[in-house]
Short mmCIF file of C-alpha atoms in Angstrom, two decimals:
data_model
loop_
_atom_site.label_atom_id
_atom_site.label_comp_id
_atom_site.label_asym_id
_atom_site.label_seq_id
_atom_site.Cartn_x
_atom_site.Cartn_y
_atom_site.Cartn_z
CA UNK A 153 129.95 99.77 120.13
CA UNK A 154 130.95 103.38 119.60
CA UNK A 155 133.39 103.66 116.78
CA UNK A 156 134.15 106.80 114.93
CA UNK A 157 133.48 106.51 111.24
CA UNK A 158 136.63 106.11 109.25
CA UNK A 159 135.07 108.07 106.42
CA UNK A 160 134.82 111.80 106.91
CA UNK A 161 131.55 113.65 107.17
CA UNK A 162 133.07 116.47 105.13
CA UNK A 163 130.89 115.39 102.23
CA UNK A 164 127.88 115.83 104.50
CA UNK A 165 125.37 117.93 102.60
CA UNK A 166 125.79 117.74 98.89
CA UNK A 167 128.74 115.44 98.39
CA UNK A 168 126.85 112.64 96.76
CA UNK A 169 128.99 112.85 93.66
CA UNK A 170 132.69 112.37 93.23
CA UNK A 171 133.91 115.85 92.46
CA UNK A 172 137.44 117.18 92.58
CA UNK A 173 137.96 118.72 95.98
CA UNK A 174 135.36 118.50 98.66
CA UNK A 175 131.73 119.19 97.81
CA UNK A 176 129.69 120.80 100.50
CA UNK A 177 127.08 123.44 101.05
CA UNK A 178 128.98 126.70 100.63
CA UNK A 179 126.96 129.79 101.41
CA UNK A 180 128.14 132.83 99.57
CA UNK A 181 128.58 135.95 101.70
CA UNK A 182 125.71 138.31 101.04
CA UNK A 183 123.81 135.73 99.03
CA UNK A 184 121.42 132.92 99.86
CA UNK A 185 122.42 130.24 97.42
CA UNK A 186 124.08 126.86 97.33
CA UNK A 187 127.31 126.10 95.54
CA UNK A 188 128.16 122.56 94.52
CA UNK A 189 131.92 122.39 94.33
CA UNK A 190 132.91 125.11 91.91
CA UNK A 191 129.40 125.42 90.48
CA UNK A 192 127.38 128.42 91.57
CA UNK A 193 124.00 126.81 91.11
CA UNK A 194 121.66 124.07 92.28
CA UNK A 195 121.89 122.06 89.08
CA UNK A 196 123.35 118.98 90.78
CA UNK A 197 120.79 119.02 93.56
CA UNK A 198 118.01 119.37 90.99
CA UNK A 199 119.44 116.50 88.97
CA UNK A 200 119.38 114.25 92.01
CA UNK A 201 115.92 115.28 93.11
CA UNK A 202 114.06 115.32 89.80
CA UNK A 203 115.97 113.22 87.28
CA UNK A 204 116.52 109.99 89.23
CA UNK A 205 120.26 110.46 88.85
CA UNK A 206 122.47 107.74 90.29
CA UNK A 207 125.29 109.45 92.18
CA UNK A 208 128.17 107.83 94.04
CA UNK A 209 129.81 109.18 97.18
CA UNK A 210 133.10 108.05 98.63
CA UNK A 211 131.32 105.97 101.24
CA UNK A 212 128.35 104.37 99.56
CA UNK A 213 126.16 104.41 96.46
CA UNK A 214 122.59 105.59 96.74
CA UNK A 215 119.82 105.94 94.20
CA UNK A 216 116.66 107.95 93.96
CA UNK A 217 113.54 105.95 93.20
CA UNK A 218 110.35 106.93 91.46
CA UNK A 219 107.67 105.52 93.72
CA UNK A 220 104.16 104.57 92.75
CA UNK A 221 102.05 102.07 94.70
CA UNK A 222 103.72 100.06 97.42
CA UNK A 223 104.01 96.89 95.33
CA UNK A 224 106.03 98.67 92.65
CA UNK A 225 108.18 100.31 95.28
CA UNK A 226 108.94 97.01 96.95
CA UNK A 227 109.77 95.36 93.64
CA UNK A 228 112.04 98.21 92.56
CA UNK A 229 113.79 98.23 95.90
CA UNK A 230 114.29 94.48 95.95
CA UNK A 231 115.52 94.33 92.36
CA UNK A 232 118.08 97.07 92.90
CA UNK A 233 119.74 94.92 95.55
CA UNK A 234 119.27 91.54 93.89
CA UNK A 235 122.98 90.75 93.95
CA UNK A 236 123.51 91.08 97.68
CA UNK A 237 120.14 90.80 99.37
CA UNK A 238 119.74 87.05 99.26
CA UNK A 239 121.54 86.14 102.46
CA UNK A 240 119.55 85.49 105.61
CA UNK A 241 120.63 86.62 109.03
CA UNK A 242 121.04 84.51 112.10
CA UNK A 243 121.14 86.12 115.49
CA UNK A 244 122.06 85.06 118.99
CA UNK A 245 122.06 88.58 120.46
CA UNK A 246 119.32 90.21 122.48
CA UNK A 247 117.29 93.08 121.13
CA UNK A 248 115.11 95.16 123.37
CA UNK A 249 113.66 98.65 123.52
CA UNK A 250 112.04 100.57 126.35
CA UNK A 251 110.35 102.83 123.81
CA UNK A 252 106.63 102.12 123.43
CA UNK A 253 106.96 101.15 119.79
CA UNK A 254 109.95 99.84 117.86
CA UNK A 255 110.88 98.15 114.62
CA UNK A 256 114.22 97.12 113.14
CA UNK A 257 114.19 96.09 109.50
CA UNK A 258 116.88 94.83 107.14
CA UNK A 259 116.92 97.64 104.56
CA UNK A 260 117.91 95.28 101.75
CA UNK A 261 115.23 92.64 102.13
CA UNK A 262 112.59 94.24 104.37
CA UNK A 263 112.99 91.33 106.81
CA UNK A 264 111.95 92.24 110.35
CA UNK A 265 114.78 91.85 112.85
CA UNK A 266 113.02 93.13 115.96
CA UNK A 267 109.60 94.57 116.66
CA UNK A 268 107.58 95.88 119.58
CA UNK A 269 104.02 97.17 119.09
CA UNK A 270 104.96 97.67 115.45
CA UNK A 271 101.38 98.03 114.25
CA UNK A 272 100.21 100.51 116.89
CA UNK A 273 99.76 104.02 115.49
CA UNK A 274 101.13 106.78 117.73
CA UNK A 275 101.88 110.50 117.40
CA UNK A 276 105.18 110.86 115.56
CA UNK A 277 106.10 114.53 116.16
CA UNK A 278 108.87 115.80 113.86
CA UNK A 279 109.36 112.48 112.13
CA UNK A 280 106.49 113.92 110.06
CA UNK A 281 109.12 116.12 108.42
CA UNK A 282 110.46 113.12 106.52
CA UNK A 283 107.24 112.97 104.52
CA UNK A 284 107.32 116.75 104.20
CA UNK A 285 110.80 116.51 102.69
CA UNK A 286 109.73 113.76 100.32
CA UNK A 287 106.76 115.76 99.04
CA UNK A 288 108.93 118.87 98.59
CA UNK A 289 111.49 116.86 96.65
CA UNK A 290 108.83 115.46 94.33
CA UNK A 291 106.89 118.70 93.89
CA UNK A 292 108.91 119.95 90.94
CA UNK A 293 109.25 123.34 92.63
CA UNK A 294 112.44 125.23 91.79
CA UNK A 295 114.95 124.53 94.54
CA UNK A 296 116.58 127.91 93.89
CA UNK A 297 113.39 129.89 94.54
CA UNK A 298 113.64 132.17 97.56
CA UNK A 299 111.29 131.22 100.41
CA UNK A 300 110.43 133.95 102.92
CA UNK A 301 109.40 133.00 106.46
CA UNK A 302 105.99 134.50 107.23
CA UNK A 303 104.21 135.13 110.52
CA UNK A 304 101.77 132.40 109.44
CA UNK A 305 104.60 129.89 109.69
CA UNK A 306 104.66 130.36 113.47
CA UNK A 307 100.91 129.73 113.80
CA UNK A 308 100.74 126.00 114.45
CA UNK A 309 98.78 123.58 116.68
CA UNK A 310 101.40 124.12 119.37
CA UNK A 311 103.56 127.13 120.04
CA UNK A 312 106.21 127.11 117.33
CA UNK A 313 109.04 129.21 118.56
CA UNK A 314 112.48 129.16 116.98
CA UNK A 315 115.88 130.12 118.28
CA UNK A 316 117.08 130.43 114.69
CA UNK A 317 114.42 131.66 112.24
CA UNK A 318 112.55 134.95 112.31
CA UNK A 319 109.70 136.43 110.31
CA UNK A 320 111.16 137.87 107.12
CA UNK A 321 114.10 135.45 106.88
CA UNK A 322 114.88 134.39 103.33
CA UNK A 323 116.60 131.25 102.06
CA UNK A 324 116.24 129.26 98.90
CA UNK A 325 114.07 126.19 99.01
CA UNK A 326 116.99 123.77 99.29
CA UNK A 327 118.46 125.65 102.26
CA UNK A 328 115.05 125.71 103.93
CA UNK A 329 114.81 121.96 103.40
CA UNK A 330 118.24 121.44 104.91
CA UNK A 331 117.35 123.59 107.93
CA UNK A 332 114.15 121.61 108.43
CA UNK A 333 115.77 118.18 108.26
CA UNK A 334 118.96 118.95 110.17
CA UNK A 335 117.72 121.36 112.85
CA UNK A 336 114.06 120.25 112.74
CA UNK A 337 112.87 123.84 112.38
CA UNK A 338 109.07 123.93 112.51
CA UNK A 339 108.64 127.30 110.73
CA UNK A 340 110.79 125.93 107.89
CA UNK A 341 108.40 123.02 107.44
CA UNK A 342 105.41 125.33 107.41
CA UNK A 343 107.09 127.70 104.94
CA UNK A 344 107.92 124.86 102.57
CA UNK A 345 104.34 123.62 102.63
CA UNK A 346 102.87 127.12 102.28
CA UNK A 347 104.97 127.91 99.20
CA UNK A 348 104.25 124.63 97.42
CA UNK A 349 102.92 125.07 93.84
CA UNK A 350 99.55 123.69 95.03
CA UNK A 351 99.46 125.79 98.19
CA UNK A 352 99.32 124.65 101.80
CA UNK A 353 96.12 122.60 101.58
CA UNK A 354 97.32 120.96 98.39
CA UNK A 355 100.62 120.12 100.07
CA UNK A 356 98.87 118.41 102.98
CA UNK A 357 96.73 116.45 100.54
CA UNK A 358 99.90 115.28 98.79
CA UNK A 359 101.45 114.15 102.09
CA UNK A 360 98.46 111.95 102.84
CA UNK A 361 98.19 110.69 99.28
CA UNK A 362 101.86 109.74 99.32
CA UNK A 363 101.29 107.75 102.50
CA UNK A 364 98.45 105.88 100.81
CA UNK A 365 100.52 105.27 97.69
CA UNK A 366 103.28 103.73 99.79
CA UNK A 367 100.84 101.47 101.62
CA UNK A 368 101.17 103.32 104.93
CA UNK A 369 97.68 102.38 106.11
CA UNK A 370 98.09 103.54 109.71
CA UNK A 371 99.43 106.99 108.88
CA UNK A 372 97.75 110.39 108.66
CA UNK A 373 99.14 113.93 108.56
CA UNK A 374 97.44 117.13 109.72
CA UNK A 375 100.43 119.47 109.57
CA UNK A 376 103.89 119.38 107.94
CA UNK A 377 105.96 119.89 111.09
CA UNK A 378 104.60 117.24 113.46
CA UNK A 379 103.42 119.70 116.09
CA UNK A 380 99.88 118.42 115.56
CA UNK A 381 99.44 115.36 117.79
CA UNK A 382 97.00 113.97 115.23
CA UNK A 383 99.97 113.19 112.98
CA UNK A 384 100.20 109.48 113.70
CA UNK A 385 101.91 106.44 112.24
CA UNK A 386 103.08 103.00 113.25
CA UNK A 387 106.67 101.73 113.32
CA UNK A 388 105.85 99.39 110.44
CA UNK A 389 104.53 102.24 108.30
CA UNK A 390 107.53 104.41 109.14
CA UNK A 391 109.91 101.64 108.12
CA UNK A 392 108.41 101.85 104.63
CA UNK A 393 109.04 105.59 104.61
CA UNK A 394 112.51 105.16 106.08
CA UNK A 395 113.62 102.68 103.41
CA UNK A 396 112.62 105.19 100.76
CA UNK A 397 114.11 108.23 102.50
CA UNK A 398 117.46 106.47 102.99
CA UNK A 399 117.69 105.86 99.25
CA UNK A 400 116.69 109.42 98.37
CA UNK A 401 120.05 111.14 97.93
CA UNK A 402 119.16 114.65 99.02
CA UNK A 403 117.03 113.62 102.01
CA UNK A 404 119.71 111.18 103.12
CA UNK A 405 122.50 113.75 102.89
CA UNK A 406 120.56 116.68 104.35
CA UNK A 407 119.28 114.64 107.31
CA UNK A 408 122.81 113.52 108.21
CA UNK A 409 124.49 116.93 108.03
CA UNK A 410 126.13 117.42 111.47
CA UNK A 411 126.16 121.24 111.45
CA UNK A 412 126.04 124.19 109.11
CA UNK A 413 126.34 127.97 109.10
CA UNK A 414 123.70 129.75 107.00
CA UNK A 415 123.98 133.30 105.69
CA UNK A 416 120.36 134.41 105.84
CA UNK A 417 118.82 137.59 104.50
CA UNK A 418 116.01 139.19 106.48
CA UNK A 419 113.77 141.60 104.59
CA UNK A 420 113.83 144.04 107.51
CA UNK A 421 117.22 143.67 109.18
CA UNK A 422 119.52 142.40 106.42
CA UNK A 423 121.99 139.53 106.51
CA UNK A 424 123.11 137.51 109.50
CA UNK A 425 124.70 134.15 110.07
CA UNK A 426 122.72 131.28 111.59
CA UNK A 427 124.59 128.39 113.15
CA UNK A 428 122.63 125.14 113.29
CA UNK A 429 123.41 121.53 114.12
CA UNK A 430 121.75 118.15 113.88
CA UNK A 431 119.23 117.09 116.52
CA UNK A 432 120.77 113.59 116.49
CA UNK A 433 123.90 113.41 118.65
CA UNK A 434 125.06 110.29 116.79
CA UNK A 435 125.19 112.39 113.63
CA UNK A 436 126.72 115.45 115.33
CA UNK A 437 129.50 113.44 116.95
CA UNK A 438 130.19 111.23 113.94
CA UNK A 439 129.23 108.08 115.82
CA UNK A 440 128.29 105.02 113.81
CA UNK A 441 127.49 104.90 110.10
CA UNK A 442 124.21 106.80 109.87
CA UNK A 443 122.82 107.18 106.36
CA UNK A 444 119.51 108.86 107.22
CA UNK A 445 118.12 110.36 110.43
CA UNK A 446 115.15 112.20 111.92
CA UNK A 447 114.27 112.83 115.55
CA UNK A 448 111.01 114.02 117.04
CA UNK A 449 109.42 115.17 120.29
CA UNK A 450 106.15 116.57 121.51
CA UNK A 451 104.53 115.67 124.82
CA UNK A 452 101.94 113.37 123.22
CA UNK A 453 104.55 111.52 121.15
CA UNK A 454 107.36 111.25 123.65
CA UNK A 455 110.89 110.98 122.27
CA UNK A 456 111.15 109.43 118.82
CA UNK A 457 113.83 108.70 116.27
CA UNK A 458 114.06 107.00 112.91
CA UNK A 459 117.38 106.29 111.22
CA UNK A 460 119.34 104.03 108.88
CA UNK A 461 122.58 102.52 110.09
CA UNK A 462 125.03 100.39 108.15
CA UNK A 463 126.64 97.78 110.40
CA UNK A 464 129.03 95.16 109.01
CA UNK A 465 128.16 96.27 105.50
CA UNK A 466 124.43 95.69 106.00
CA UNK A 467 121.97 98.62 106.16
CA UNK A 468 119.08 98.51 108.61
CA UNK A 469 116.17 100.86 109.32
CA UNK A 470 115.47 101.57 113.00
CA UNK A 471 112.22 103.16 114.23
CA UNK A 472 111.69 104.09 117.89
CA UNK A 473 108.48 105.79 119.07
CA UNK A 474 107.27 106.91 122.46
CA UNK A 475 110.40 106.78 124.59
CA UNK A 476 109.69 108.39 127.98
CA UNK A 477 112.79 110.60 127.76
CA UNK A 478 115.71 111.37 125.49
CA UNK A 479 118.11 109.17 127.46
CA UNK A 480 115.91 106.13 126.92
CA UNK A 481 115.58 106.87 123.21
CA UNK A 482 119.35 106.89 122.72
CA UNK A 483 119.95 103.89 124.96
CA UNK A 484 117.47 101.95 122.83
CA UNK A 485 119.19 103.12 119.66
CA UNK A 486 122.66 102.16 120.84
CA UNK A 487 121.50 98.77 122.12
CA UNK A 488 120.01 98.01 118.73
CA UNK A 489 123.16 99.10 116.88
CA UNK A 490 125.28 97.00 119.22
CA UNK A 491 123.14 93.95 118.56
CA UNK A 492 123.22 94.55 114.82
CA UNK A 493 126.99 94.35 114.99
CA UNK A 494 126.66 90.75 116.20
CA UNK A 495 124.45 89.59 113.33
CA UNK A 496 125.77 86.75 111.22
CA UNK A 497 124.56 85.98 107.71
CA UNK A 498 124.06 82.58 106.12
#
């Protein structure tokens, strides 16, 4: 099942509100700032991230959620869908995954649809950046503050090269967050953590505390990018994180942006344009209805992906860890989506 979405991805980055004209991330020439529609500021993004604003797009309605312990989170999530989450699914199709770990969950009810080694913790590579994004979004830091990439941001457990970012590059925090989620830039993750109000060590403490608060008992983070193989989680833990990330407007929209051109200032060499695109081909090509996405790869983790897909009007969270190669990862993903299309509800 490969159908092109009937709804356009033109709203991709910041179009989570119905605004006259199209609302997207418009980078002003010679400036590093975001415009929302005709507004030359980040006020809308801040409202979404910090004020629990409910914002409708032309394809779906999403809501930010203030999350405390897991029990409150589950109750809030369930209550918000009380009108349409009561149906059960029946299934005659065949789910399988060649990835080492997998979990498919109904995003409305939390009901497990398919699982494989769902409670085995494995390295998760750049899927770590989902938690990084969540902590950034809840930090209260000004999204319009300029973040400068430092040489320290390239000093990571593994070599952290970049074909996009350089030492001295400057973007505001929201643009850095977009670059991290869409292009999976490791220096962007490190820069966001380093410039947190509590500093780098405080940021890492918040990542691990957030995991505990959500009930992610098999999860630990040692760096914000996922290059540290000690960053581990299980598919079941990541499904908890995925259900939250999907409902977080800015994370959802940023992680499903197909491509973007950034006008970036460098303190030494001045302005240049950076072209970047999503690491998920299903997002880049507009295949399927993907409401949240993050890929990952390091040698220890294999090929990983976590995403939300809405099939037949029903959202599901899919987690795949430890695929031996990229081809297997995407074959697993497409098989699962195909089987979801054959679900029937009673």
